[in-house]
XYZ file of C-alpha atoms in Angstrom:
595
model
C 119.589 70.940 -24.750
C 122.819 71.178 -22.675
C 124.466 68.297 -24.814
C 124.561 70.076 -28.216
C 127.272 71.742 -28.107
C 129.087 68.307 -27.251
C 130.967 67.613 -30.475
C 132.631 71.248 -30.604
C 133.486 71.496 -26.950
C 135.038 67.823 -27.218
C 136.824 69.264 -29.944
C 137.803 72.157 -28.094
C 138.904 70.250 -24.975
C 141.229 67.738 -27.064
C 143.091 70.744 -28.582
C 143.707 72.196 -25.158
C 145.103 68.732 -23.773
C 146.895 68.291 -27.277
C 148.263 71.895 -27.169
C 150.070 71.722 -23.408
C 151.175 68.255 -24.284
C 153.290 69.472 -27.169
C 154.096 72.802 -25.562
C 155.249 71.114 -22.052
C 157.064 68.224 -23.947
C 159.654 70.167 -25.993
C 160.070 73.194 -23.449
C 160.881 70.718 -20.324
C 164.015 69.340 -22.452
C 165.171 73.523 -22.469
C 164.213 73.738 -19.035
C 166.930 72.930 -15.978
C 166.067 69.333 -14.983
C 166.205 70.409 -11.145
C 163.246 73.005 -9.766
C 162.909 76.155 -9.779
C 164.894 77.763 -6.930
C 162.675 80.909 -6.471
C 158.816 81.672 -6.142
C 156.791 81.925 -9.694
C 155.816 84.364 -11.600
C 153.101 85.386 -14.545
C 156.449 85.256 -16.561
C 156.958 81.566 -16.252
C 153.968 81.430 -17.824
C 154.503 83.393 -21.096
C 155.115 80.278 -23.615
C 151.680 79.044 -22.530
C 149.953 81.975 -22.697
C 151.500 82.817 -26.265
C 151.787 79.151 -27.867
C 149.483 77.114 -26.441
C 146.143 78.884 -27.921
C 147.796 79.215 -31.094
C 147.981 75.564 -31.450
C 144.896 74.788 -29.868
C 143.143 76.889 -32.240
C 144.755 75.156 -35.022
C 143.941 71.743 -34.124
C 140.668 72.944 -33.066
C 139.359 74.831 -36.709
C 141.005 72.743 -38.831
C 138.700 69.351 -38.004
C 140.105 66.936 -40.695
C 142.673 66.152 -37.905
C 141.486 62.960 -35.587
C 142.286 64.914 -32.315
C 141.696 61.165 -30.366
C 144.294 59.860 -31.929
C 146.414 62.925 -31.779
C 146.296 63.336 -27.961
C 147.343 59.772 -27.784
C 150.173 60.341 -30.008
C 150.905 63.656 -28.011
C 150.790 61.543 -24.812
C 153.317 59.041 -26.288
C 155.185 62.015 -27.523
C 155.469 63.669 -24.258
C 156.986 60.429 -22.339
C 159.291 59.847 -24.431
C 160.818 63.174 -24.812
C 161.182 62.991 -20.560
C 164.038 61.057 -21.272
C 165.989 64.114 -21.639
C 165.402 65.487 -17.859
C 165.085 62.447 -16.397
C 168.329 61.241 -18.201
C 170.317 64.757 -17.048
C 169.539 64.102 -13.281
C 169.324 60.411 -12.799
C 171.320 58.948 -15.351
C 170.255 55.681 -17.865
C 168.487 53.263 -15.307
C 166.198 50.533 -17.109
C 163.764 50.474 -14.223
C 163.410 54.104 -14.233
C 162.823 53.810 -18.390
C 160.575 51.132 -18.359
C 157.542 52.824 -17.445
C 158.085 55.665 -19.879
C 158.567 53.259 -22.533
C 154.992 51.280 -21.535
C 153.198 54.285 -21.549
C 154.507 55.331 -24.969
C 154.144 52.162 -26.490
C 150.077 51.743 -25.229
C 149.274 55.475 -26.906
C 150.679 54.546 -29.843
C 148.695 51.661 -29.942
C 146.044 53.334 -29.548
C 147.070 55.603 -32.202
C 147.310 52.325 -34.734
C 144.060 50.722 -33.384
C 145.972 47.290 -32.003
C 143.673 44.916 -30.087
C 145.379 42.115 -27.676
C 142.512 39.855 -28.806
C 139.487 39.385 -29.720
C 138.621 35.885 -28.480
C 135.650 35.324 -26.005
C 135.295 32.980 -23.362
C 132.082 32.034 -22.005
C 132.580 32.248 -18.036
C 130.048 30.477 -15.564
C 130.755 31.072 -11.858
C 129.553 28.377 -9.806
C 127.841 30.251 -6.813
C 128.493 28.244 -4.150
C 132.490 28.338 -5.224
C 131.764 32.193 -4.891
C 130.105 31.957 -1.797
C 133.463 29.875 -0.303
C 135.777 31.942 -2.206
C 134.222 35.189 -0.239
C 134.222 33.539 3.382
C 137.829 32.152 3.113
C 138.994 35.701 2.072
C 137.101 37.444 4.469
C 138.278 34.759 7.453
C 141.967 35.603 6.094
C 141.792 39.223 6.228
C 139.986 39.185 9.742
C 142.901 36.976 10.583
C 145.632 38.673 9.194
C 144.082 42.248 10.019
C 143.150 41.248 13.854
C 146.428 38.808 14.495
C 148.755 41.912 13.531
C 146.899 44.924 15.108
C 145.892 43.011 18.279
C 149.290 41.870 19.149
C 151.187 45.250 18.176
C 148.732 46.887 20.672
C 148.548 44.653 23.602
C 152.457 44.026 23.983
C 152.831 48.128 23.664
C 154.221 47.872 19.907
C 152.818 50.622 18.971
C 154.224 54.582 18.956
C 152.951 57.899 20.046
C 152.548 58.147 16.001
C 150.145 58.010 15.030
C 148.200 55.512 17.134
C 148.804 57.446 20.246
C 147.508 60.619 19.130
C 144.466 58.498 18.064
C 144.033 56.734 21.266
C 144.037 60.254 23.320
C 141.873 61.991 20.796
C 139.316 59.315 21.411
C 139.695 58.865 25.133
C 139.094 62.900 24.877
C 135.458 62.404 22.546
C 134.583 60.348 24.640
C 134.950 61.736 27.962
C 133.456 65.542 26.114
C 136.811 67.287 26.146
C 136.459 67.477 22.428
C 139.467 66.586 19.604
C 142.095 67.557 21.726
C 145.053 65.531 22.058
C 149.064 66.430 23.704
C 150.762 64.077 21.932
C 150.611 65.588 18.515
C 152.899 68.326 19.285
C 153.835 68.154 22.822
C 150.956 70.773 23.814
C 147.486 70.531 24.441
C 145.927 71.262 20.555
C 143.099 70.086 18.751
C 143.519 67.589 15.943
C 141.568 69.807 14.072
C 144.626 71.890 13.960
C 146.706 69.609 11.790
C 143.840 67.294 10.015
C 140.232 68.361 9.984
C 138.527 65.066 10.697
C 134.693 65.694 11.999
C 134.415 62.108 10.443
C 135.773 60.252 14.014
C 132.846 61.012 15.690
C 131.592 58.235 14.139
C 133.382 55.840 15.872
C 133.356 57.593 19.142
C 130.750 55.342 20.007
C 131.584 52.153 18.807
C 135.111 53.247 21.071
C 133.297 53.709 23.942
C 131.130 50.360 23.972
C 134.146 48.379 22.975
C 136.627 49.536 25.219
C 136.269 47.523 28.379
C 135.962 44.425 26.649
C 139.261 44.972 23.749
C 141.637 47.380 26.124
C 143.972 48.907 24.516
C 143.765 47.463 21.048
C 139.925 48.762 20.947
C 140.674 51.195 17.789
C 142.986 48.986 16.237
C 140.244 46.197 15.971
C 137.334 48.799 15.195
C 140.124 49.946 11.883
C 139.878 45.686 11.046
C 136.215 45.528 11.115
C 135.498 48.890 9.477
C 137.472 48.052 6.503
C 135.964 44.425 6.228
C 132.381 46.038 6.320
C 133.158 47.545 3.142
C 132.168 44.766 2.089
C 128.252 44.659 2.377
C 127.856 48.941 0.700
C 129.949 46.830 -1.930
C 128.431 44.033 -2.571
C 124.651 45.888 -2.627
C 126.376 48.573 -5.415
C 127.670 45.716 -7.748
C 124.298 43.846 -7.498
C 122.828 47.176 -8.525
C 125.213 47.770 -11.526
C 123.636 44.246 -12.772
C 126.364 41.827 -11.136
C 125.102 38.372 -10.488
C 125.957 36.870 -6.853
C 128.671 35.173 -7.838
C 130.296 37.749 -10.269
C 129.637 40.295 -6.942
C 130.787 37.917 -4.498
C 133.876 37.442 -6.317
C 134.639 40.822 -7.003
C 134.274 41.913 -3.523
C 136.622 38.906 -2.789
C 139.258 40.800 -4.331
C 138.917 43.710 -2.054
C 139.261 41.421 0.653
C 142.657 40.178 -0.512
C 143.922 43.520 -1.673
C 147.697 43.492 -0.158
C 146.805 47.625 0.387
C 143.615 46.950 2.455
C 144.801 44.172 4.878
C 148.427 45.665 5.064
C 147.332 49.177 5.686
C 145.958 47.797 9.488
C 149.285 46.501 10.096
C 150.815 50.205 11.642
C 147.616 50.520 13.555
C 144.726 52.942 13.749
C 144.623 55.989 11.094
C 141.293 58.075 10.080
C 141.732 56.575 6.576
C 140.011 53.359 7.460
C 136.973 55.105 7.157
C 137.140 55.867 3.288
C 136.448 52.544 1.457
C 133.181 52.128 3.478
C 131.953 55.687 3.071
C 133.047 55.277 -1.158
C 130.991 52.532 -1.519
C 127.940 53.534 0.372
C 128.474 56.607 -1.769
C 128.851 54.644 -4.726
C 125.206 52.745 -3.675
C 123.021 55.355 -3.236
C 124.314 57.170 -6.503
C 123.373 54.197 -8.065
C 120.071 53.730 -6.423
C 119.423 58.104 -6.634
C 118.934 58.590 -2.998
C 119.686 61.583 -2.718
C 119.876 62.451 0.765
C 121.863 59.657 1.926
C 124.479 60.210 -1.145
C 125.591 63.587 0.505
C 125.841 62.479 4.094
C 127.636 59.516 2.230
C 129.874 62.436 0.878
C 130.136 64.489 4.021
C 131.849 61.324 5.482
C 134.233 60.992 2.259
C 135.025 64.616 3.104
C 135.157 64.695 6.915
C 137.903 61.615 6.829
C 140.541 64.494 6.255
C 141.192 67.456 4.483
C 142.779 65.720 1.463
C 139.570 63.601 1.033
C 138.413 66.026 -1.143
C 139.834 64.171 -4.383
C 138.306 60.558 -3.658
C 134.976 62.302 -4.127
C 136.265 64.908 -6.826
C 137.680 61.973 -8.856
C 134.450 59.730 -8.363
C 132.576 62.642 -9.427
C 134.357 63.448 -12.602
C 134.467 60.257 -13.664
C 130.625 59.556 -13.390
C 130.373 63.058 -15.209
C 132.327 62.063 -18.431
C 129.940 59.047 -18.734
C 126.981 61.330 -18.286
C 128.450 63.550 -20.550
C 128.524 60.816 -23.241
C 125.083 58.866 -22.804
C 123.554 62.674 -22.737
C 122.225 62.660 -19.547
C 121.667 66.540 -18.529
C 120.399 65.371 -14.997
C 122.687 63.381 -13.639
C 125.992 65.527 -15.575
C 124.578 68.610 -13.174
C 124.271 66.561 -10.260
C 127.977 64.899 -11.013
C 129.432 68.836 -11.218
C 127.423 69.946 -8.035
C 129.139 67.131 -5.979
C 132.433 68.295 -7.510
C 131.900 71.581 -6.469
C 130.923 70.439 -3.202
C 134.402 68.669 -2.647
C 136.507 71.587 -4.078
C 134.104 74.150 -1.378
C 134.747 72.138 1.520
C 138.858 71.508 0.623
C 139.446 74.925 0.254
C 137.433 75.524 3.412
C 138.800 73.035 5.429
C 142.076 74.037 4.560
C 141.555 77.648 5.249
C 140.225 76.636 8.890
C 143.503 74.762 9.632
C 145.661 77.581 8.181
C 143.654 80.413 10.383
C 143.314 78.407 13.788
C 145.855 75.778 13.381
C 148.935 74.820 12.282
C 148.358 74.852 8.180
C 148.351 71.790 6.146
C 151.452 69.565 5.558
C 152.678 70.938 1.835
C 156.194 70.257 3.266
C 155.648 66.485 2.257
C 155.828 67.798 -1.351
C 159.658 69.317 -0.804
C 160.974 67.595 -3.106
C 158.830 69.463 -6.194
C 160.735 72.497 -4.753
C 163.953 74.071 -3.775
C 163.060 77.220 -1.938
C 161.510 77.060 1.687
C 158.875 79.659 1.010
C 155.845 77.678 -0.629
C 152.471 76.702 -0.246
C 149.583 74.526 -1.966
C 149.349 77.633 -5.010
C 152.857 77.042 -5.334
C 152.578 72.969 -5.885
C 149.837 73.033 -8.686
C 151.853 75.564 -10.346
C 154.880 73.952 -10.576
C 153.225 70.542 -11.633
C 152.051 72.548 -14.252
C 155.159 74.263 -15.057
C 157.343 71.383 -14.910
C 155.363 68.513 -15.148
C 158.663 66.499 -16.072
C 159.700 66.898 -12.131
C 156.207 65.435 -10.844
C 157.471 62.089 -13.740
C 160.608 61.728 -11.664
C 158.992 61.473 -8.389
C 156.093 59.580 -9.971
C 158.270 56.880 -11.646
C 161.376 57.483 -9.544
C 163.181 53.733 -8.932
C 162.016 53.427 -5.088
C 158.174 53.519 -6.265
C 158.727 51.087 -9.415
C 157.443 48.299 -6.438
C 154.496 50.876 -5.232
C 153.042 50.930 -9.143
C 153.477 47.069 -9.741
C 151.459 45.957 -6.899
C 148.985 48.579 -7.439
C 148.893 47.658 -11.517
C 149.132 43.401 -10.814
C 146.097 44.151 -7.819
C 143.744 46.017 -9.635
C 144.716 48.854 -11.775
C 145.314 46.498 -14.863
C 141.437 46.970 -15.897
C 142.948 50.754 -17.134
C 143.736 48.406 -20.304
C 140.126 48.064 -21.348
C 137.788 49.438 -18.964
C 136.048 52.793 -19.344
C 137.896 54.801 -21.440
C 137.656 57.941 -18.338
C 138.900 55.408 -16.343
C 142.374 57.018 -16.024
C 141.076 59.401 -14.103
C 140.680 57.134 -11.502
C 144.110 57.179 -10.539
C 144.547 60.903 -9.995
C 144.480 60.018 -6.025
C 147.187 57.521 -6.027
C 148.960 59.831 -8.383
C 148.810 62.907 -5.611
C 148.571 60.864 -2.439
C 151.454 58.492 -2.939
C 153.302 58.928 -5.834
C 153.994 62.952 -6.349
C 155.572 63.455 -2.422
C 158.975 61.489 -1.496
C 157.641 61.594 2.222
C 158.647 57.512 3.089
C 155.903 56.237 3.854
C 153.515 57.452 0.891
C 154.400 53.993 -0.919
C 154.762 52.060 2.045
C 152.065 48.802 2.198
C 152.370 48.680 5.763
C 150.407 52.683 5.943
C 147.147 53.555 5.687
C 147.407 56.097 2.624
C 146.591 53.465 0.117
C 142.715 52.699 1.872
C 140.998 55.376 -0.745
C 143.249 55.617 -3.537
C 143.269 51.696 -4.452
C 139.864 51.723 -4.007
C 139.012 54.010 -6.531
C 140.924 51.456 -8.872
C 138.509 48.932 -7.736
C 135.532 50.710 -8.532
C 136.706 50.815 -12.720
C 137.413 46.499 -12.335
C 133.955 46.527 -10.485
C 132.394 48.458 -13.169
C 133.840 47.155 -16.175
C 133.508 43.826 -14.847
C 129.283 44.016 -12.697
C 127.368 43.493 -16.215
C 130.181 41.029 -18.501
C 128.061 37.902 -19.156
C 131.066 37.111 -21.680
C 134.631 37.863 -21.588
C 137.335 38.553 -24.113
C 140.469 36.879 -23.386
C 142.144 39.429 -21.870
C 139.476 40.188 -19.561
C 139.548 37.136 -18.477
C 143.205 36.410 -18.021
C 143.696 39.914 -16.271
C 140.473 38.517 -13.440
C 142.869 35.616 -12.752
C 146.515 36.896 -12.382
C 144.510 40.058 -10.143
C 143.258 37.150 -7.686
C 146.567 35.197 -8.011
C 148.453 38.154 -7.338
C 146.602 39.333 -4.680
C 147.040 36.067 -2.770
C 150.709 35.680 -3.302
C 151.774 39.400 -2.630
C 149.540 38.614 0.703
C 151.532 35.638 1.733
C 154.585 36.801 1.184
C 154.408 39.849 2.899
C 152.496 38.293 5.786
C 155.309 36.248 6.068
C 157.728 39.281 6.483
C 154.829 41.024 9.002
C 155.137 37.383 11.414
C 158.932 37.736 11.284
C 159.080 41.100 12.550
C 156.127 40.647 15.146
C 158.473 37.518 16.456
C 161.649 39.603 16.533
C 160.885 42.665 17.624
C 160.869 44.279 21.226
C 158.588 41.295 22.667
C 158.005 40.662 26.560
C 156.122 37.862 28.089
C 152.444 38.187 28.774
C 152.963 38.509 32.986
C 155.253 41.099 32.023
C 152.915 43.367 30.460
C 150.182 42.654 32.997
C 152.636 43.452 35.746
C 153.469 47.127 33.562
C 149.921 47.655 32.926
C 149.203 47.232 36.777
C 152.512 49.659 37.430
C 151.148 52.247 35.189
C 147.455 51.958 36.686
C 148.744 52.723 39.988
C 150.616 56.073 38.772
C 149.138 59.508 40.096
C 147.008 60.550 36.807
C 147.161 64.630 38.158
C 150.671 64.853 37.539
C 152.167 65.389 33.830
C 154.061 62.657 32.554
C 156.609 62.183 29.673
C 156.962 58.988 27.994
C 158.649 57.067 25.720
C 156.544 56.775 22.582
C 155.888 53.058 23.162
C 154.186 53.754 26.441
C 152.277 56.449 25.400
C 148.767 54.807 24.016
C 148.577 53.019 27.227
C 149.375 55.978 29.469
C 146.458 57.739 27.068
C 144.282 55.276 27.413
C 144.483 55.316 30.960
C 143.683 58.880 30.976
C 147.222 60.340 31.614
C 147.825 63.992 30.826
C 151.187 62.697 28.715
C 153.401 63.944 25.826
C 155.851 61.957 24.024
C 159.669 62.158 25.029
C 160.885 63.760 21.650
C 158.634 67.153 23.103
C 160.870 67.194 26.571
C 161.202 70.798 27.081
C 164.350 72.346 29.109
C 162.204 75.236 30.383
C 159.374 73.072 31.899
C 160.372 69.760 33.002
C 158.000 67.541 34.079
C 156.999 65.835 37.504
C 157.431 62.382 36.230
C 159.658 60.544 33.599
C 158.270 56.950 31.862
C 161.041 55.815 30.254
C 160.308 52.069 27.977
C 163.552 50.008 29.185
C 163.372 47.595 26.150
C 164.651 51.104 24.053
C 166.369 52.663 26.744
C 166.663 56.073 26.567
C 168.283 57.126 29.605
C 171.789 58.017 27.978
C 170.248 60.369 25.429
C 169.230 62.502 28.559
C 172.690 64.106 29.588
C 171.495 67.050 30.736
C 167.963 65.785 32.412
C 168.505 62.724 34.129
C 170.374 64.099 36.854
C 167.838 65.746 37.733
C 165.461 63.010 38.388
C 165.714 59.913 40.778
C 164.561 56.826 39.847
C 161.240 56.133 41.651
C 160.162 52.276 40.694
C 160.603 50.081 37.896
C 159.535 46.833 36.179
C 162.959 45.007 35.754
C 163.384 44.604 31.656
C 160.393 46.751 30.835
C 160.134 50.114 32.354
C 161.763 52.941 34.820
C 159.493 55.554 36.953
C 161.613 58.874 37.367
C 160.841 61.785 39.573
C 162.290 65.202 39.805
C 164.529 65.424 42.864
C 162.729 66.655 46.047
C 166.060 68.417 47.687
């Protein structure tokens, strides 16, 4: 039976982890606390290759040592002694400490076997409460979601980047030209070229019946919808995991008020709306063993984007560990395949974009580097190398916000949920904490749709068969709802100040620009400011933003957006051009000179 040899290869695996915890602990305090400044080598890996099995073989043969404690204690161990390169680079800052010190503190808990509590509380949801409790939240984030996308769209709020791109690329599906798109780099190139994302065909549809009646803020509202139908894959998987209706109507409530989920909308349209619907219809038919429907589930995890490879990786480890430990051969081989799966079609898809396109954005991880010359074998190297570099970005001061909300929203069940239920934040860990690229940690982006809902999946599990609570339990349910709601109006608050301040023009006014656009010539090319562009796309204009103006080949016509006018940052163009027609306050037609 494949779960024999359990005991010694738990054994074995905890002196590995125990090993490179020690080994990568003491030599990052010898190591320069900046990276390396040249490409690797099999010498940078001599220590491991020397030390490590020599102390994994120790801890491994000589079993009177409790190896779960002692990768606890190694854990606690290894934070603390971070201090040193964080402490050379940054300084003392308490904020930057704290977490290091939190982290310690719960392994050595561990290590001393201290409980918060052991008190129970016997819990009765009221079902109808549920049921209102469900329909406000869902009313809120239809309101919040809708209010904020709809009006960014329709009074042209929104740039070339990235809802642009998204507007031509569907305009393009739909009309059979394929995934091709001229905004993304000023040329006419397939989005395929810079994220493989088969998974937008999906919507191509739902785009093209929608359209005529939403305008221009069609994918903006399909994005609000798509998330909230998350909703109904979730609700069917908790009931299946042994959730009453109210427990599963709650639960899902929370999802609805996640501050990531209805924030995410708020800078429009992104391919990641796609991923907490497709991880919880995934998440279903797992549970209910259809097989069939759990890989095209999967092949719509994937096709989201290249990087969606670790949603289902993560998922699929995680379910494995728990097979691992109830014994179940079958489903521990069907947990690995679908981990396979996602590391086959990763490398794959990234191998397409590097061959035919423009190779995948490892420049977003710069700061894990100081030499130009790297690529994705590069990253995981140096993580491993110098794991104390991937702490400072991780726990650096500007994310300290980032982890609170994600920790006070959800990720507090990593207290006392399943005890593999770390691994569940090894996408927020890669997605948005590793890479200093701005808008990683940003609650107004869409990179947070997958990875905070992987955190939801360990509160829905630990939470889908509870009949009684601990303490605890039930005091971490509460502040996750009452957080959720106050991080939600505050920072809805903030979104209604900025929609009120910003570049806002009557509604006549944008009828009368939408009207001056329609009536444009469509076979000329056009440049445009980047707040015209998704209506000049959606129009069916062959258009590229104004940041891709090339000297060499100037274009016929000039769009420039009057409310961030840009003709003084044209010097050496706009002489060139005579102005054709405008809208007074709004917009300026130019044309190349005729003499």
């Amino acid at each position: 039976m494949i779960w024999k040899c359990k005991p010694k290869l738990s054994r074995f695996f905890y002196a590995i982890a125990i090993a490179w915890l020690l080994l990568r602990s003491c030599l990052s305090i010898f190591y320069r606390a900046e990276p390396l400044s040249r490409p690797f080598t099999v010498r940078d890996l001599s220590w491991d290759l020397i030390i490590l099995p020599l102390i994994a073989a120790v801890i491994y043969f000589y079993k009177k040592i409790p190896v779960n404690k002692l990768l606890y204690c190694s854990m606690g161990v290894f934070f603390l002694l971070q201090f040193v390169p964080v402490y050379r680079v940054h300084g003392f800052s308490f904020g930057l400490f704290l977490p290091f010190i939190l982290i310690s503190i719960y392994c050595f808990c561990h290590v001393l076997n201290c409980n918060i509590s052991t008190l129970q509380a016997d819990i009765v949801v009221d079902k109808r409460l549920a049921i209102i409790l469900f329909v406000l939240a869902l009313l809120l984030r239809l309101y919040i979601g809708m209010r904020f996308s709809y009006v960014r769209a329709v009074k042209l709020e929104s740039p070339a980047f990235d809802y642009g791109i998204f507007v031509q690329l569907m305009e393009n599906i739909v009309a059979g030209k394929g995934p091709v798109t001229t905004l993304e780099r000023g040329y006419e190139l397939s989005h395929w070229a810079v994220h493989f994302s088969p998974s937008l065909y999906l919507l191509a549809p739902f785009y093209w019946l929608l359209k005529p009646l939403l305008g221009i803020a069609t994918l903006n509202i399909i994005q609000v919808i798509v998330l909230a139908l998350a909703t109904w894959p979730a609700y069917l998987w908790l009931k299946e995991l042994g959730a009453t209706d109210s427990i599963a109507l709650v639960l899902t409530s929370v999802f609805l008020l996640s501050p990531f989920q209805i924030f995410g909308v708020f800078y429009d349209f992104h391919e990641n709306c796609l991923l907490p619907l497709a991880i919880f219809a995934y998440l279903y038919f797992r549970q209910k063993g259809y097989l069939f429907q759990r890989i095209l589930a999967a092949m719509v995890i994937l096709g989201v984007k290249e990087d969606a490879f670790i949603y289902l990786f993560t998922i699929s480890i995680f379910y494995l560990i728990m097979a691992w430990r109830r014994e179940d051969a079958t489903s521990l081989l069907t947990e690995l395949a679908f981990a396979i799966l996602s590391i086959i079609y990763f490398f794959s898809a990234t191998a397409y974009i590097r061959s035919f396109g423009l190779d995948i954005m490892v420049s977003r991880f710069a700061n894990l580097f100081d030499y130009t010359d790297f690529g994705l074998k590069d990253l995981m190297l140096n993580l491993y190398l110098r794991p104390d570099l991937g702490l400072l970005s991780v726990f650096s001061p500007a994310k300290q916000f980032y982890i609170f909300i994600s920790l006070m929203t959800s990720a507090l069940v990593l207290l006392w949920g399943q005890k593999p239920g770390w691994i569940m934040i090894i996408p927020m860990v890669f997605i948005n904490l590793l890479s200093n690229w701005q808008y990683q940690t940003n609650l107004s982006y869409q990179y947070h749709f997958g990875t905070q809902v992987l955190l939801l999946v360990l509160l829905y599990e630990a939470f889908a068969k509870l009949r009684r609570m601990r303490f605890e339990q039930l005091m971490m349910l509460i502040l996750t709802i009452a957080s959720c709601v106050v991080v939600l109006v505050s920072l809805s608050y903030e979104k209604k100040l900025y929609l009120e301040t910003n570049r806002g023009i009557d509604r006549m006014k944008r009828t009368e620009m939408i009207n001056f656009i329609s009536k444009i010539n469509k076979d000329e090319r056009i440049v445009s400011s980047t707040f015209l562009t998704p209506i000049l796309a959606s129009e069916g204009f062959d258009v590229c933003e104004f940041i891709y103006l090339d000297r060499s080949n100037l274009p016929e016509y000039l769009l420039l957006d009057t409310r961030e006018y840009l003709a003084d940052k044209l010097p050496d163009f706009i002489n060139s051009y005579e102005k054709l027609a405008e809208v007074e306050g709004a917009l300026e037609l130019w044309r190349q000179r005729r003499d």
